[in-house]
Tab-separated table of C-alpha atoms in Angstrom:
chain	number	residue	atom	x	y	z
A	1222	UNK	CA	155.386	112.161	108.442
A	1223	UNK	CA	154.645	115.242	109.628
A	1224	UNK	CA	151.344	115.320	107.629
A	1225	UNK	CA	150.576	111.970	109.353
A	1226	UNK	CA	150.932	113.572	112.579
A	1227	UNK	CA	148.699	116.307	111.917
A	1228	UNK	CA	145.941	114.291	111.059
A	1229	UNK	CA	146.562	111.922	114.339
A	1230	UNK	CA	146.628	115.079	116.192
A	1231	UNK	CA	143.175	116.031	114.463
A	1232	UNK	CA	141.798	112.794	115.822
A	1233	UNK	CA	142.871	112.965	119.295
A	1234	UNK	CA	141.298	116.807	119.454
A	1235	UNK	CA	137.847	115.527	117.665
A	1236	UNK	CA	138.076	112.393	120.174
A	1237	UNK	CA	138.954	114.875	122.830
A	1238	UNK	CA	136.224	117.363	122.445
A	1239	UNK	CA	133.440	114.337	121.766
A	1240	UNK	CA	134.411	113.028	125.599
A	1241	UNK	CA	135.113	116.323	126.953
A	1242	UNK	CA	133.171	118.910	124.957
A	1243	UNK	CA	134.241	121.976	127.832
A	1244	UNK	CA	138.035	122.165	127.313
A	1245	UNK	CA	139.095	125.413	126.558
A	1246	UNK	CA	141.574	125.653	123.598
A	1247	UNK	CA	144.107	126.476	126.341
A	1248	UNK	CA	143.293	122.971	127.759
A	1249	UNK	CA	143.413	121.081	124.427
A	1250	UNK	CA	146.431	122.561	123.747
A	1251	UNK	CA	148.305	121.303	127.104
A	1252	UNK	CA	146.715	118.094	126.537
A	1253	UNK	CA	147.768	117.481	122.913
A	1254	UNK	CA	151.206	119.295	123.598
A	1255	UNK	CA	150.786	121.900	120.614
A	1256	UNK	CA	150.464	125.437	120.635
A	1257	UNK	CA	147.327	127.336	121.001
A	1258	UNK	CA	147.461	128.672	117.879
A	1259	UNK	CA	147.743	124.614	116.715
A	1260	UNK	CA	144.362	124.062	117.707
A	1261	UNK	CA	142.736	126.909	116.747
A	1262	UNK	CA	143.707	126.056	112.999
A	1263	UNK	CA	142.563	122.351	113.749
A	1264	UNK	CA	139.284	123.682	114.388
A	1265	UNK	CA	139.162	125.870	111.910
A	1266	UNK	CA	140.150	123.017	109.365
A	1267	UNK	CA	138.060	120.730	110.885
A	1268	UNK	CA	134.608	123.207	111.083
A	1269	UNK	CA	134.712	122.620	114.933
A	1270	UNK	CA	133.369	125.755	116.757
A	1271	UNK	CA	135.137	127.503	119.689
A	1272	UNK	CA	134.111	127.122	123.127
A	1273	UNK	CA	131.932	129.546	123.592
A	1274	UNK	CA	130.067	128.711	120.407
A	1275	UNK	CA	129.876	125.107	121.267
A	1276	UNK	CA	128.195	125.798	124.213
A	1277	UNK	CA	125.625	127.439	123.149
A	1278	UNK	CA	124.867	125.228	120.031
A	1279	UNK	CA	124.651	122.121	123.043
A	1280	UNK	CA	122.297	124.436	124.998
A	1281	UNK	CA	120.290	125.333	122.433
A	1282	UNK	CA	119.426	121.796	121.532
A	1283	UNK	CA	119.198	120.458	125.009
A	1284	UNK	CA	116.560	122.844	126.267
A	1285	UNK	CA	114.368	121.794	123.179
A	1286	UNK	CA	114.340	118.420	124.733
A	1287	UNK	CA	113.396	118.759	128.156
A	1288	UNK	CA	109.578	117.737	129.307
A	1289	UNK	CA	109.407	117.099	133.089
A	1290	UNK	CA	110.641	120.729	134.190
A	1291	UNK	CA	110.373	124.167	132.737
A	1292	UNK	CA	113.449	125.312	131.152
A	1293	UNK	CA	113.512	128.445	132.828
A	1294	UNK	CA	112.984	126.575	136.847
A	1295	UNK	CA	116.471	124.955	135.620
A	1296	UNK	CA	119.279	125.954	138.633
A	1297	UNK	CA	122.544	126.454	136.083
A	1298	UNK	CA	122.467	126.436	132.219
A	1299	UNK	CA	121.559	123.312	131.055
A	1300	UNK	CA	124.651	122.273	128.036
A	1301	UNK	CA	123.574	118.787	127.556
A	1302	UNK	CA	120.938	116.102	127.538
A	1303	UNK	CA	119.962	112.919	126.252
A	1304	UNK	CA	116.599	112.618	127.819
A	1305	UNK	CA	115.825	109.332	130.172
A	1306	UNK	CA	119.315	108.767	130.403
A	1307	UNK	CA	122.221	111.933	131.282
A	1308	UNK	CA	122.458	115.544	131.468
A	1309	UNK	CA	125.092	118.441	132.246
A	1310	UNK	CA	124.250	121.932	133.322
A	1311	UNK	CA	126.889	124.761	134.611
A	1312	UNK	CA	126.523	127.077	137.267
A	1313	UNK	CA	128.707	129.808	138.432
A	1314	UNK	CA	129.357	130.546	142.267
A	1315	UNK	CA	128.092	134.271	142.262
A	1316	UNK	CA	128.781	136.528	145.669
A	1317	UNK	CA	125.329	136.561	146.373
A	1318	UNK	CA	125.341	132.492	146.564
A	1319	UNK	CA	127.828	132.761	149.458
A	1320	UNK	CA	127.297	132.702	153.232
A	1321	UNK	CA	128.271	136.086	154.544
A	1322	UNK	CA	130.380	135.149	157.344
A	1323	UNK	CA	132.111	132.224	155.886
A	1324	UNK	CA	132.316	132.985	152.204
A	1325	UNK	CA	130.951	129.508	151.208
A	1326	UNK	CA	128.302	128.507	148.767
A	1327	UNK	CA	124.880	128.172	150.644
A	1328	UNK	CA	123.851	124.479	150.441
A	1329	UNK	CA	120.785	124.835	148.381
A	1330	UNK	CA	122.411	126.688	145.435
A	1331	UNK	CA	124.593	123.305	144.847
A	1332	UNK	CA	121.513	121.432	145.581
A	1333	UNK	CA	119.425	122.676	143.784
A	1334	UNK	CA	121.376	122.731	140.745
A	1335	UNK	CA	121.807	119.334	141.201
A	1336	UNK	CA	118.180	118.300	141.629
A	1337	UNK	CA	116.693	120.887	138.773
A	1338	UNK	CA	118.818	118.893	136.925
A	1339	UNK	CA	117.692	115.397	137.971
A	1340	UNK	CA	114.432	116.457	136.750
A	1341	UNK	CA	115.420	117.868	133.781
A	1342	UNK	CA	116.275	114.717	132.444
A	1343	UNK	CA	113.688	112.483	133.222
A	1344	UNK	CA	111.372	111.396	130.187
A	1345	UNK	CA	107.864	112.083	131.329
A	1346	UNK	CA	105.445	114.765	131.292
A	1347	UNK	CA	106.100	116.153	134.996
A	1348	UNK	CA	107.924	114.407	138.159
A	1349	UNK	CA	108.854	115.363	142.065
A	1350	UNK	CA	111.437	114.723	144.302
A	1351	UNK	CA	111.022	111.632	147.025
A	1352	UNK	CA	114.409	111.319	148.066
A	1353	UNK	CA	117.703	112.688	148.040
A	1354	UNK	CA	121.159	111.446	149.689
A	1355	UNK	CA	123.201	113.924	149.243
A	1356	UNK	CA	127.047	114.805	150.531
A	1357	UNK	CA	129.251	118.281	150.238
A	1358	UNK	CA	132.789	117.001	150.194
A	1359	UNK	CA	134.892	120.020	149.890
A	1360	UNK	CA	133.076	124.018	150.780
A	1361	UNK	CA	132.662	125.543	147.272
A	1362	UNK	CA	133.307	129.322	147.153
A	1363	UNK	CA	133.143	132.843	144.766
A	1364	UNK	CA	134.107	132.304	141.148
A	1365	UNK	CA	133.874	128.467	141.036
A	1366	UNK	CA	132.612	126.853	137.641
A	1367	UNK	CA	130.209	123.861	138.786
A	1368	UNK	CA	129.738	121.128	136.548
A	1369	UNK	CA	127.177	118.819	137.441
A	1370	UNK	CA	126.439	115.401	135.427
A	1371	UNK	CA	123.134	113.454	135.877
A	1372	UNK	CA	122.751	109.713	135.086
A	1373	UNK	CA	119.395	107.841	135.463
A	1374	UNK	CA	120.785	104.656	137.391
A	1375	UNK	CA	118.065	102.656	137.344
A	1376	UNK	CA	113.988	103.246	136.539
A	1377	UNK	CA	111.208	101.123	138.313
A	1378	UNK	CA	107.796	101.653	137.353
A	1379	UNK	CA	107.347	105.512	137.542
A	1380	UNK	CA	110.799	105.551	139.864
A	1381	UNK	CA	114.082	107.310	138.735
A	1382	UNK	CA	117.131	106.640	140.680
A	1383	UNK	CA	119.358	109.269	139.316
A	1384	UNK	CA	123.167	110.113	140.882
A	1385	UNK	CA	124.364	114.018	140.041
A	1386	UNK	CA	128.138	114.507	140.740
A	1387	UNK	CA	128.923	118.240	140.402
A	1388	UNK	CA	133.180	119.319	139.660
A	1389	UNK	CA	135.006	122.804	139.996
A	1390	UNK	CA	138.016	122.927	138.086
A	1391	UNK	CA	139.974	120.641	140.370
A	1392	UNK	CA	138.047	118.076	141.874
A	1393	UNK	CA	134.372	116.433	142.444
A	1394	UNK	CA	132.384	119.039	145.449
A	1395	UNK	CA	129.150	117.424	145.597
A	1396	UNK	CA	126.904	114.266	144.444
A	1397	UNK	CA	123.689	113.315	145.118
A	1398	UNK	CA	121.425	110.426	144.766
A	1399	UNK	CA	117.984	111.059	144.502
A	1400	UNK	CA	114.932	108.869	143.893
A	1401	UNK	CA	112.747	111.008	141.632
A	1402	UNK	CA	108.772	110.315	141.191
A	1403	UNK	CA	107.197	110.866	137.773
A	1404	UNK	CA	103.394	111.921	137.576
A	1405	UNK	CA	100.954	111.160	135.064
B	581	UNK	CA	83.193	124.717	191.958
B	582	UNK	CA	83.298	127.067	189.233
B	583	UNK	CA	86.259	128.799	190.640
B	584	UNK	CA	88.076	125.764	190.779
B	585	UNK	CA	87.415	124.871	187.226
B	586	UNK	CA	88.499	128.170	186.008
B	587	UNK	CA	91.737	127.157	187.797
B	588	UNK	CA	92.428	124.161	186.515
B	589	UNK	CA	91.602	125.390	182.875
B	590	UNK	CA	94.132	128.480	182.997
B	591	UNK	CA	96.535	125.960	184.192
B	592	UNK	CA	95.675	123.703	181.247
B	593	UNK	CA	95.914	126.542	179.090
B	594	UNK	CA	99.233	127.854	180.431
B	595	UNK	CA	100.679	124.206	179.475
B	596	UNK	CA	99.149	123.823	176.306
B	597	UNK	CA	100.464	127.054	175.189
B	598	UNK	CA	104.151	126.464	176.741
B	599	UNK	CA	104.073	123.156	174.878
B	600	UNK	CA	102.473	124.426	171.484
B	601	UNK	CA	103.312	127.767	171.473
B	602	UNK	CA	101.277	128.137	168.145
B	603	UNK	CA	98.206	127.324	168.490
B	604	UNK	CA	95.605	129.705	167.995
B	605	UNK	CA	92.178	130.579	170.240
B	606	UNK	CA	90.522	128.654	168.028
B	607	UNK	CA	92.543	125.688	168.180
B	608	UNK	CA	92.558	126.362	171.990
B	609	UNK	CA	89.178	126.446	172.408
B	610	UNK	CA	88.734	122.968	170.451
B	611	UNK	CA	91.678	121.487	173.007
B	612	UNK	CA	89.888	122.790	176.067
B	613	UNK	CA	86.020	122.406	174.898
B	614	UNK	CA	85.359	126.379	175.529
B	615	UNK	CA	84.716	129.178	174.012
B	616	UNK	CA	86.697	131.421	171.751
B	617	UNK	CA	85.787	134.376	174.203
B	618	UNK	CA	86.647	132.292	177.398
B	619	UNK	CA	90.242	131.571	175.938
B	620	UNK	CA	90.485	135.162	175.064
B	621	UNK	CA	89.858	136.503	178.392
B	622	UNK	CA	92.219	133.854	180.204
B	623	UNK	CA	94.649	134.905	178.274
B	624	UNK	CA	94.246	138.537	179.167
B	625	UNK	CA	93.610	137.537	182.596
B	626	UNK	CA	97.110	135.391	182.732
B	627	UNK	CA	98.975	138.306	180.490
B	628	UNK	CA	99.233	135.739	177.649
B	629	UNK	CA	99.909	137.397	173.962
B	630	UNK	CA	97.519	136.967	171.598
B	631	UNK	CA	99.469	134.282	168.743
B	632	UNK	CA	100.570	137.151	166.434
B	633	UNK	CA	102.623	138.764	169.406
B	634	UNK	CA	103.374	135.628	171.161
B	635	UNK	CA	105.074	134.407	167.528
B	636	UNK	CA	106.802	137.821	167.006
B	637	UNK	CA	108.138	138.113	170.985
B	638	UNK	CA	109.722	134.166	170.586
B	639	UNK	CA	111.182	135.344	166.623
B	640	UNK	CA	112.647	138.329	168.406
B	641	UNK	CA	114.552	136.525	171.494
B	642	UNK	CA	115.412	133.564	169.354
B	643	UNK	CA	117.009	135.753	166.589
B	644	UNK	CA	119.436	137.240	169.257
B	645	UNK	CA	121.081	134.147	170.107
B	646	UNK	CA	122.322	132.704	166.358
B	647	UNK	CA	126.040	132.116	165.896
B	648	UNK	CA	126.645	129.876	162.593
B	649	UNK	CA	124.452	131.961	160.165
B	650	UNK	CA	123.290	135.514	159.754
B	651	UNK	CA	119.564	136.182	160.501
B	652	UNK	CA	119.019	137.436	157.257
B	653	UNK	CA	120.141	134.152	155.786
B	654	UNK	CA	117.673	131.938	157.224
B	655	UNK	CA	114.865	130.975	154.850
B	656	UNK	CA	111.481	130.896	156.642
B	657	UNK	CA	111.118	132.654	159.785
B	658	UNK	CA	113.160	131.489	162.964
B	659	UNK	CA	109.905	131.802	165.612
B	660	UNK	CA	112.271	129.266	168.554
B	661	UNK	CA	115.756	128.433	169.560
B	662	UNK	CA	117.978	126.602	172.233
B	663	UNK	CA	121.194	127.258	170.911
B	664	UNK	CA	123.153	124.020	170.711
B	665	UNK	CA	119.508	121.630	170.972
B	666	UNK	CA	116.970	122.723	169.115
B	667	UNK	CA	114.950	125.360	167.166
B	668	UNK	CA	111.969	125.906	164.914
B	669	UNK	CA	111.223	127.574	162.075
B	670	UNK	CA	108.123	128.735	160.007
B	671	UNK	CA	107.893	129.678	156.092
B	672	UNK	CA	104.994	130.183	154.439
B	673	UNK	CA	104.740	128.481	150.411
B	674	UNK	CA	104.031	131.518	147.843
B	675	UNK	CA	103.136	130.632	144.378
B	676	UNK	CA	106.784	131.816	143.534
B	677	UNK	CA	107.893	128.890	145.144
B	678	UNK	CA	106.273	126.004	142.964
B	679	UNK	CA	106.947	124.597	139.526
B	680	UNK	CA	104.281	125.950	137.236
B	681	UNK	CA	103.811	122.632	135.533
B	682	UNK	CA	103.140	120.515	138.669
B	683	UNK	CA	101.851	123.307	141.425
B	684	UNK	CA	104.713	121.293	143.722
B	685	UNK	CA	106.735	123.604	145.785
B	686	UNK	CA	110.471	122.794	144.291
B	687	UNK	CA	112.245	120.714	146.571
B	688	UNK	CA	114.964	123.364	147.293
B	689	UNK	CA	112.522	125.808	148.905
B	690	UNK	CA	112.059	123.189	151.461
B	691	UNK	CA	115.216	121.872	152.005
B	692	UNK	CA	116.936	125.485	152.429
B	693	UNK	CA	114.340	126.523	155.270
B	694	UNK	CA	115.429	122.844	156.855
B	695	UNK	CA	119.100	123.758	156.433
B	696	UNK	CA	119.188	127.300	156.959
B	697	UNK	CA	117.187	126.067	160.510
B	698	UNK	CA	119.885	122.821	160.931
B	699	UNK	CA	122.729	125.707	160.725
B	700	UNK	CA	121.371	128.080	162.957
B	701	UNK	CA	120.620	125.799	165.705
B	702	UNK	CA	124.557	125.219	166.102
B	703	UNK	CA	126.691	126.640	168.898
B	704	UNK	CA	129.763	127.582	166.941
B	705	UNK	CA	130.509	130.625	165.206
B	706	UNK	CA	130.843	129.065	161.776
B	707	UNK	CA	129.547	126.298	160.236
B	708	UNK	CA	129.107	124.403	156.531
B	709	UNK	CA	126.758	121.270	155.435
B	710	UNK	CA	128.605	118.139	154.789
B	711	UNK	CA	125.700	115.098	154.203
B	712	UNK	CA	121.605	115.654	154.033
B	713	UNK	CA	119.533	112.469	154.114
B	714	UNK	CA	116.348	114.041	153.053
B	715	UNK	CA	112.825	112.660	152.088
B	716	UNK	CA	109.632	114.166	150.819
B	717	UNK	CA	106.674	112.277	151.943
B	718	UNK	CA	104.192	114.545	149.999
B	719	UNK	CA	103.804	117.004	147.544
B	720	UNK	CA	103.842	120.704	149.184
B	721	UNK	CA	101.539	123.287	147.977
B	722	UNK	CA	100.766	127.196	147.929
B	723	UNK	CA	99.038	128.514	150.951
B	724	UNK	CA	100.720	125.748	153.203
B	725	UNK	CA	102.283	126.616	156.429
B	726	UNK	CA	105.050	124.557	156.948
B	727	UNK	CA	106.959	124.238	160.471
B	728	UNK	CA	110.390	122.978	160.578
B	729	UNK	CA	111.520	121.527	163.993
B	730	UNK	CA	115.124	120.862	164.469
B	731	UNK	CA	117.100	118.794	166.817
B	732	UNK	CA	120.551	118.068	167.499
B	733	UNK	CA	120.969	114.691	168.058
B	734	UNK	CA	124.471	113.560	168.446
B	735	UNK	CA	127.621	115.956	168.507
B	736	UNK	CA	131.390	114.436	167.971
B	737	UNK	CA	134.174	116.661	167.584
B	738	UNK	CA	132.978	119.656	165.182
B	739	UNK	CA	130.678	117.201	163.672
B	740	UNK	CA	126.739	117.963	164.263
B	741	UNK	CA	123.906	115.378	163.667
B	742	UNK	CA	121.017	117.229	163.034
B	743	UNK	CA	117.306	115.833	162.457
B	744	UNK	CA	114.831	118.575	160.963
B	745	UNK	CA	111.103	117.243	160.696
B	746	UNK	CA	109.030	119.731	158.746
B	747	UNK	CA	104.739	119.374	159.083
B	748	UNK	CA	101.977	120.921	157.526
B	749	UNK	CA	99.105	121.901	159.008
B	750	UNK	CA	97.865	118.244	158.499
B	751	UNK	CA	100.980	115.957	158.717
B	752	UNK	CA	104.633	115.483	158.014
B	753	UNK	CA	105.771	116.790	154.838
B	754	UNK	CA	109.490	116.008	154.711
B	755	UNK	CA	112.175	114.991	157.190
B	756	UNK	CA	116.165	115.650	156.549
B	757	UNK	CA	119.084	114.017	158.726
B	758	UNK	CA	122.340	116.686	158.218
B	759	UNK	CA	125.566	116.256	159.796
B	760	UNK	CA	126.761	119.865	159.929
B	761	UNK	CA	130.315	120.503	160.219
B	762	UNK	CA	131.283	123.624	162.543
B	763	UNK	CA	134.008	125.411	161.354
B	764	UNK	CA	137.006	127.614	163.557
């Protein structure tokens, strides 16, 4: 029985780390009830690197993929893509991204984030912005993690209608929908 | 005759400049269909500023009268403002400012000196973005001079609806609708 558990609980934290590959083992462990120490033996058994190391390895192999932009123009650390269709970078709210007199992020850090990403994922040589609806819904400050995800909606031709939604820790801050024009 | 002439081309060029405040002799001289030196000496004769000092005396008086932002914080250079209506902003593009695979200025560069200018044009002591509507109808390059004009357009409640049209020498380059939310 209890060996039957164990191995359910192994497939809830591989399923749980496929769909949400950020959680920290403090956060698997809430979510799977167990102890800390639980998971970090699952991993272990299971060969599943921590955090950190996970990370990386998806960074790593994402910025080998990436054609339309230069890695290094990328707003964020890009953690995932699957090129033509979704990305995921991470950004950081440093002090020097805030507004001095009201301690929130300056538009253009979130934005930009957002839109290096956009390009980031699209499959062609090089591409530019046309458009871009965008809307802050909650002022981002000092210290925030920002995790933005990019989905190509829809392509026409050598259009890209991509949406980026960027989190904190709490709640969605920011998405954007931009129509993005590749070049030949 | 020639008296009169002389009149009624200082006057011209007393309007032109109040209107444009940026154009240069040359450009003057082209308007008016006279010479470089003729501009030149009806501008000394009127007490007109040569551009350089005519730019730097409007930068000067318009930086004294922001509330929402710090000057520092503005991206481009803040030449005009009527706090509350309107204001306009310059920023040359340096080759720092372009993606090295396309030669494209990156859309952020753009869209901060349109924000920065959207926030600083507000008549409240604090102030954060909460939508941008924003559309690039070219490709920007080095070298380009762009000018930013913004205009408030509709105020309800703390809620600012701010149009920013941003030209090249030649044409439009991009145009952004914000609705800028002041804050207490």
């Amino acid at each position: 029985m209890a060996r039957m558990q164990k191995k359910q609980r192994q497939q809830h934290l591989i399923e749980k780390i496929q769909s949400s590959p950020f959680l920290t083992d403090e956060e698997l462990a809430r979510l799977l009830d167990v102890s800390i120490q639980t998971i970090r033996l699952d991993r272990l058994e299971l060969g599943i690197p921590e955090l950190r190391e996970r990370t990386k390895q998806m960074a790593e192999e994402a910025q080998t993929k990436i054609k339309a932009i230069d890695k290094a123009e990328i707003v964020g650390e890009l953690i995932d893509l699957d090129l033509g269709k979704s990305g995921i970078s991470m950004m950081t709210v440093t002090p020097d991204m805030v507004f001095e007199r009201t301690r929130v992020a300056r538009a253009y850090y979130v934005f930009s984030q957002a839109n290096s990403l956009a390009l980031a994922i699209i499959d062609a040589p090089a591409a530019v912005t046309g458009v871009a609806n965008i809307k802050y819904k909650t002022p981002i400050r000092v210290g925030e993690k920002l995790v933005a995800k990019a989905e190509v909606v829809k392509q026409r031709g050598n259009k890209y209608f991509i949406w980026v939604k960027t989190r904190n820790e709490k709640q969605e801050v920011f998405r954007a929908k931009f129509i993005m024009v590749s070049l030949d």
